[in-house]
Short mmCIF file of C-alpha atoms and ligand atoms in Angstrom, two decimals:
data_model
loop_
_atom_site.label_atom_id
_atom_site.label_comp_id
_atom_site.label_asym_id
_atom_site.label_seq_id
_atom_site.Cartn_x
_atom_site.Cartn_y
_atom_site.Cartn_z
CA UNK A 186 66.34 -1.72 -4.93
CA UNK A 187 66.67 0.17 -8.17
CA UNK A 188 66.59 3.97 -7.65
CA UNK A 189 63.35 5.51 -8.88
CA UNK A 190 61.56 2.18 -9.22
CA UNK A 191 58.51 1.50 -7.06
CA UNK A 192 58.85 -1.90 -5.39
CA UNK A 193 56.25 -4.58 -6.02
CA UNK A 194 55.31 -7.11 -3.37
CA UNK A 195 53.30 -9.86 -5.02
CA UNK A 196 51.46 -12.64 -3.21
CA UNK A 197 51.08 -15.93 -5.03
CA UNK A 198 48.26 -17.75 -3.26
CA UNK A 199 48.75 -20.84 -5.43
CA UNK A 200 45.94 -23.39 -5.00
CA UNK A 201 44.82 -22.04 -1.65
CA UNK A 202 41.63 -20.36 -0.60
CA UNK A 203 37.91 -20.92 -0.55
CA UNK A 204 35.62 -17.92 -0.92
CA UNK A 205 35.41 -16.97 2.74
CA UNK A 206 39.11 -17.13 3.59
CA UNK A 207 40.16 -15.66 0.22
CA UNK A 208 37.98 -12.63 0.75
CA UNK A 209 39.12 -12.22 4.33
CA UNK A 210 42.74 -12.35 3.20
CA UNK A 211 42.18 -9.79 0.44
CA UNK A 212 40.41 -7.42 2.83
CA UNK A 213 43.19 -7.75 5.39
CA UNK A 214 45.84 -6.99 2.77
CA UNK A 215 43.84 -3.96 1.64
CA UNK A 216 44.39 -2.41 5.08
CA UNK A 217 48.13 -2.24 4.44
CA UNK A 218 49.82 0.73 2.91
CA UNK A 219 53.34 2.00 2.54
CA UNK A 220 55.48 2.78 -0.45
CA UNK A 221 55.33 -0.57 -2.19
CA UNK A 222 52.75 -1.61 -4.75
CA UNK A 223 50.91 -4.66 -3.48
CA UNK A 224 49.53 -7.46 -5.62
CA UNK A 225 47.48 -10.52 -4.71
CA UNK A 226 47.23 -13.45 -7.11
CA UNK A 227 44.37 -15.72 -6.01
CA UNK A 228 43.31 -18.89 -7.80
CA UNK A 229 41.03 -18.43 -10.82
CA UNK A 230 37.91 -19.22 -8.79
CA UNK A 231 38.45 -16.21 -6.52
CA UNK A 232 39.69 -13.73 -9.07
CA UNK A 233 36.46 -11.89 -9.76
CA UNK A 234 35.33 -11.80 -6.16
CA UNK A 235 38.70 -10.56 -4.90
CA UNK A 236 38.82 -7.94 -7.66
CA UNK A 237 35.37 -6.73 -6.63
CA UNK A 238 36.34 -6.65 -2.96
CA UNK A 239 39.41 -4.55 -3.80
CA UNK A 240 37.67 -2.15 -6.15
CA UNK A 241 38.55 1.38 -5.13
CA UNK A 242 41.61 0.16 -3.20
CA UNK A 243 44.42 1.78 -5.18
CA UNK A 244 47.11 0.18 -3.01
CA UNK A 245 46.43 -3.45 -3.98
CA UNK A 246 46.19 -4.87 -7.49
CA UNK A 247 44.88 -8.28 -8.50
CA UNK A 248 46.65 -10.81 -10.69
CA UNK A 249 46.29 -14.36 -11.94
CA UNK A 250 48.73 -17.25 -11.78
CA UNK A 251 48.66 -18.41 -15.40
CA UNK A 252 46.87 -17.98 -18.72
CA UNK A 253 46.52 -19.85 -21.98
CA UNK A 254 48.33 -18.55 -25.06
CA UNK A 255 45.14 -18.46 -27.14
CA UNK A 256 42.43 -15.85 -26.66
CA UNK A 257 39.69 -18.48 -26.87
CA UNK A 258 39.03 -21.93 -28.27
CA UNK A 259 38.77 -25.62 -27.55
CA UNK A 260 41.09 -25.81 -24.53
CA UNK A 261 39.15 -27.55 -21.79
CA UNK A 262 40.05 -26.38 -18.33
CA UNK A 263 42.15 -23.44 -19.46
CA UNK A 264 41.61 -19.72 -18.96
CA UNK A 265 42.62 -17.03 -21.47
CA UNK A 266 44.22 -13.63 -20.96
CA UNK A 267 41.08 -11.73 -22.10
CA UNK A 268 39.09 -13.72 -19.53
CA UNK A 269 41.52 -12.64 -16.81
CA UNK A 270 41.22 -9.00 -17.85
CA UNK A 271 37.47 -9.36 -17.87
CA UNK A 272 37.56 -10.80 -14.34
CA UNK A 273 39.53 -7.81 -13.05
CA UNK A 274 43.15 -8.96 -13.22
CA UNK A 275 45.89 -6.46 -14.04
CA UNK A 276 48.88 -8.80 -13.73
CA UNK A 277 49.55 -12.45 -14.49
CA UNK A 278 52.33 -14.70 -13.21
CA UNK A 279 53.79 -16.81 -16.04
CA UNK A 280 56.37 -19.58 -16.16
CA UNK A 281 56.29 -20.28 -12.42
CA UNK A 282 58.52 -23.26 -11.72
CA UNK A 283 55.52 -25.24 -10.46
CA UNK A 284 53.90 -24.80 -13.88
CA UNK A 285 57.15 -25.53 -15.65
CA UNK A 286 57.43 -28.75 -13.59
CA UNK A 287 53.78 -29.84 -13.21
CA UNK A 288 52.62 -28.91 -16.72
CA UNK A 289 55.81 -29.26 -18.72
CA UNK A 290 55.86 -25.60 -19.72
CA UNK A 291 59.03 -24.68 -21.57
CA UNK A 292 60.32 -21.27 -22.56
CA UNK A 293 58.44 -21.23 -25.88
CA UNK A 294 55.13 -21.80 -24.10
CA UNK A 295 55.93 -19.10 -21.55
CA UNK A 296 56.81 -16.69 -24.35
CA UNK A 297 53.50 -17.37 -26.14
CA UNK A 298 51.55 -16.85 -22.92
CA UNK A 299 53.46 -13.64 -22.22
CA UNK A 300 52.56 -12.32 -25.66
CA UNK A 301 48.91 -13.21 -25.05
CA UNK A 302 48.96 -11.37 -21.72
CA UNK A 303 50.59 -8.29 -23.21
CA UNK A 304 48.09 -8.22 -26.08
CA UNK A 305 45.28 -7.46 -23.65
CA UNK A 306 47.25 -5.12 -21.42
CA UNK A 307 48.02 -7.51 -18.58
CA UNK A 308 51.39 -6.96 -16.95
CA UNK A 309 53.31 -10.24 -17.16
CA UNK A 310 55.46 -11.43 -14.26
CA UNK A 311 57.78 -13.96 -15.87
CA UNK A 312 59.48 -16.38 -13.49
CA UNK A 313 62.95 -17.80 -14.04
CA UNK A 314 65.24 -19.80 -11.77
CA UNK A 315 67.62 -22.70 -11.58
CA UNK A 316 67.23 -26.07 -9.88
CA UNK A 317 69.53 -27.07 -7.06
CA UNK A 318 71.43 -29.45 -9.33
CA UNK A 319 71.98 -26.65 -11.84
CA UNK A 320 73.29 -24.34 -9.12
CA UNK A 321 75.62 -27.00 -7.74
CA UNK A 322 76.90 -27.60 -11.26
CA UNK A 323 77.73 -23.90 -11.60
CA UNK A 324 75.09 -23.45 -14.29
CA UNK A 325 72.66 -21.14 -12.50
CA UNK A 326 73.41 -18.00 -14.48
CA UNK A 327 73.45 -19.81 -17.82
CA UNK A 328 70.10 -21.44 -17.07
CA UNK A 329 68.48 -18.16 -16.06
CA UNK A 330 69.92 -16.35 -19.08
CA UNK A 331 68.56 -19.05 -21.37
CA UNK A 332 65.13 -18.81 -19.73
CA UNK A 333 65.11 -15.02 -20.10
CA UNK A 334 66.11 -15.16 -23.75
CA UNK A 335 63.50 -17.81 -24.49
CA UNK A 336 60.60 -16.48 -22.42
CA UNK A 337 60.61 -12.70 -22.93
CA UNK A 338 59.06 -11.44 -26.16
CA UNK A 339 59.77 -8.21 -27.99
CA UNK A 340 57.67 -5.50 -26.40
CA UNK A 341 58.15 -6.93 -22.91
CA UNK A 342 59.77 -3.72 -21.67
CA UNK A 343 57.05 -1.53 -23.17
CA UNK A 344 54.44 -3.61 -21.31
CA UNK A 345 56.11 -2.81 -18.00
CA UNK A 346 56.84 -6.52 -17.65
CA UNK A 347 58.31 -7.87 -14.43
CA UNK A 348 60.92 -10.63 -14.02
CA UNK A 349 60.86 -12.81 -10.91
CA UNK A 350 64.05 -14.67 -10.04
CA UNK A 351 62.94 -17.73 -8.11
CA UNK A 352 65.54 -20.41 -7.51
CA UNK A 353 63.47 -23.61 -7.59
CA UNK A 354 65.22 -25.04 -4.55
CA UNK A 355 64.28 -21.99 -2.44
CA UNK A 356 60.54 -22.16 -3.10
CA UNK A 357 58.61 -23.37 -0.08
CA UNK A 358 61.72 -24.82 1.54
CA UNK A 359 62.74 -22.13 4.02
CA UNK A 360 66.11 -21.95 2.26
CA UNK A 361 67.37 -18.86 0.45
CA UNK A 362 70.50 -18.10 -1.57
CA UNK A 363 73.16 -15.99 0.07
CA UNK A 364 72.80 -12.24 -0.34
CA UNK A 365 75.87 -12.34 -2.57
CA UNK A 366 74.25 -14.96 -4.81
CA UNK A 367 71.00 -12.99 -5.07
CA UNK A 368 72.93 -9.81 -5.87
CA UNK A 369 75.00 -11.57 -8.53
CA UNK A 370 71.98 -13.14 -10.20
CA UNK A 371 69.95 -9.94 -10.18
CA UNK A 372 72.91 -8.08 -11.68
CA UNK A 373 73.14 -10.70 -14.42
CA UNK A 374 69.40 -10.41 -15.10
CA UNK A 375 69.65 -6.62 -15.19
CA UNK A 376 72.53 -6.79 -17.66
CA UNK A 377 70.51 -9.12 -19.89
CA UNK A 378 67.46 -6.86 -19.76
CA UNK A 379 69.54 -3.82 -20.67
CA UNK A 380 71.28 -5.70 -23.49
CA UNK A 381 67.91 -6.74 -24.87
CA UNK A 382 65.71 -3.70 -24.21
CA UNK A 383 68.16 -0.83 -23.80
CA UNK A 384 67.43 1.95 -21.30
CA UNK A 385 63.93 0.58 -20.63
CA UNK A 386 65.54 -2.61 -19.33
CA UNK A 387 67.29 -0.60 -16.62
CA UNK A 388 63.95 0.29 -15.01
CA UNK A 389 62.09 -3.03 -15.26
CA UNK A 390 61.30 -4.58 -11.92
CA UNK A 391 63.20 -7.71 -10.93
CA UNK A 392 61.60 -9.51 -8.00
CA UNK A 393 63.24 -12.10 -5.79
CA UNK A 394 61.10 -15.09 -4.81
CA UNK A 395 61.79 -18.14 -2.64
CA UNK A 396 61.05 -18.39 1.08
CA UNK A 397 60.73 -14.65 1.66
CA UNK A 398 59.49 -14.12 5.24
CA UNK A 399 59.22 -11.11 7.56
CA UNK A 400 62.52 -12.16 9.16
CA UNK A 401 64.59 -12.08 5.96
CA UNK A 402 62.66 -9.56 3.84
CA UNK A 403 64.48 -6.34 4.78
CA UNK A 404 68.02 -7.43 3.90
CA UNK A 405 66.89 -9.14 0.68
CA UNK A 406 64.79 -6.17 -0.43
CA UNK A 407 67.68 -3.79 0.26
CA UNK A 408 69.93 -5.53 -2.28
CA UNK A 409 70.82 -3.85 -5.54
CA UNK A 410 68.43 -4.69 -8.38
CA UNK A 411 65.93 -6.38 -6.05
CA UNK A 412 62.77 -4.42 -6.78
CA UNK A 413 60.33 -6.39 -4.72
CA UNK A 414 59.37 -9.93 -3.89
CA UNK A 415 57.17 -12.74 -5.13
CA UNK A 416 55.86 -14.35 -1.98
CA UNK A 417 54.19 -17.74 -1.69
CA UNK A 418 53.56 -19.19 1.77
CA UNK A 419 53.89 -15.93 3.68
CA UNK A 420 51.33 -14.24 1.41
CA UNK A 421 48.61 -16.38 3.02
CA UNK A 422 49.21 -14.76 6.41
CA UNK A 423 48.15 -11.09 6.22
CA UNK A 424 50.44 -9.92 9.02
CA UNK A 425 53.43 -11.61 7.37
CA UNK A 426 52.62 -10.30 3.90
CA UNK A 427 52.20 -6.75 5.21
CA UNK A 428 55.40 -7.00 7.25
CA UNK A 429 57.26 -7.96 4.07
CA UNK A 430 55.64 -5.03 2.25
CA UNK A 431 56.68 -2.69 5.04
CA UNK A 432 60.27 -3.85 4.60
CA UNK A 433 60.28 -2.68 0.98
CA UNK A 434 61.58 0.86 1.02
CA UNK A 435 61.58 2.71 -2.26
CA UNK A 436 64.82 4.60 -2.93
C1 PEP B 681 56.45 -18.92 -4.94
O1 PEP B 681 55.72 -19.87 -5.02
O2 PEP B 681 56.53 -18.13 -5.89
C2 PEP B 681 57.22 -18.73 -3.72
C3 PEP B 681 58.18 -17.86 -3.72
O3 PEP B 681 56.86 -19.51 -2.64
P1 PEP B 681 57.46 -19.38 -1.13
O4 PEP B 681 57.47 -17.93 -0.79
O5 PEP B 681 56.50 -20.16 -0.30
O6 PEP B 681 58.82 -19.96 -1.18
#
């Protein structure tokens, strides 16, 4: 945890949730409290309804899982950043490895989307992370550095942007890097953020994501430069998500 930085525990619901269970999940999360800022990122279809359900609940913010780089236009099936704002989102996850893999999103596309999000006051959560082959080849830090340099626009620090380190091989697998590997990668990310954005980079939140569960949350969240978590599977179980949030102690 970075001293003086409020931790963020973000739930990425991915493509899960119909109206009834999505609302029930949001309402259950709203009952949680503690020192961490909580965020739920439902699919587009639930965004407005979840935002309405959480209105007046200062403890839990709402975010989206992607946006288009253009504000509007002929882009069938896509959703723009102004639309997300209009629906009640305050954050947006960008460059998640599932989008990088399923939709061929490269760093330039992530950068353009991040700029679009920032232009309407959405807080971008930009995901970076190496594949297993890249880690085994000793390239993890170089890959993540390249993704950071290519995906983060000027003004990212001023927007309060968040970086999520998510090793691809840890997502949904039950496997996590060693604490030493997480610490080393978060230190490298911090150094890059400071080199790029100066003092402001020292206070940006860096989340860890990849198989965070109640059982491993406390030691991961206690590591230096780990300022919260991006949680997939466990964010669909209110008790698990709130247990992870409870493990995040601001310093
Ligand atoms: C994710 O999808 O961002 C993620 C971290 O998933 P999980 O927690 O299920 O590994």
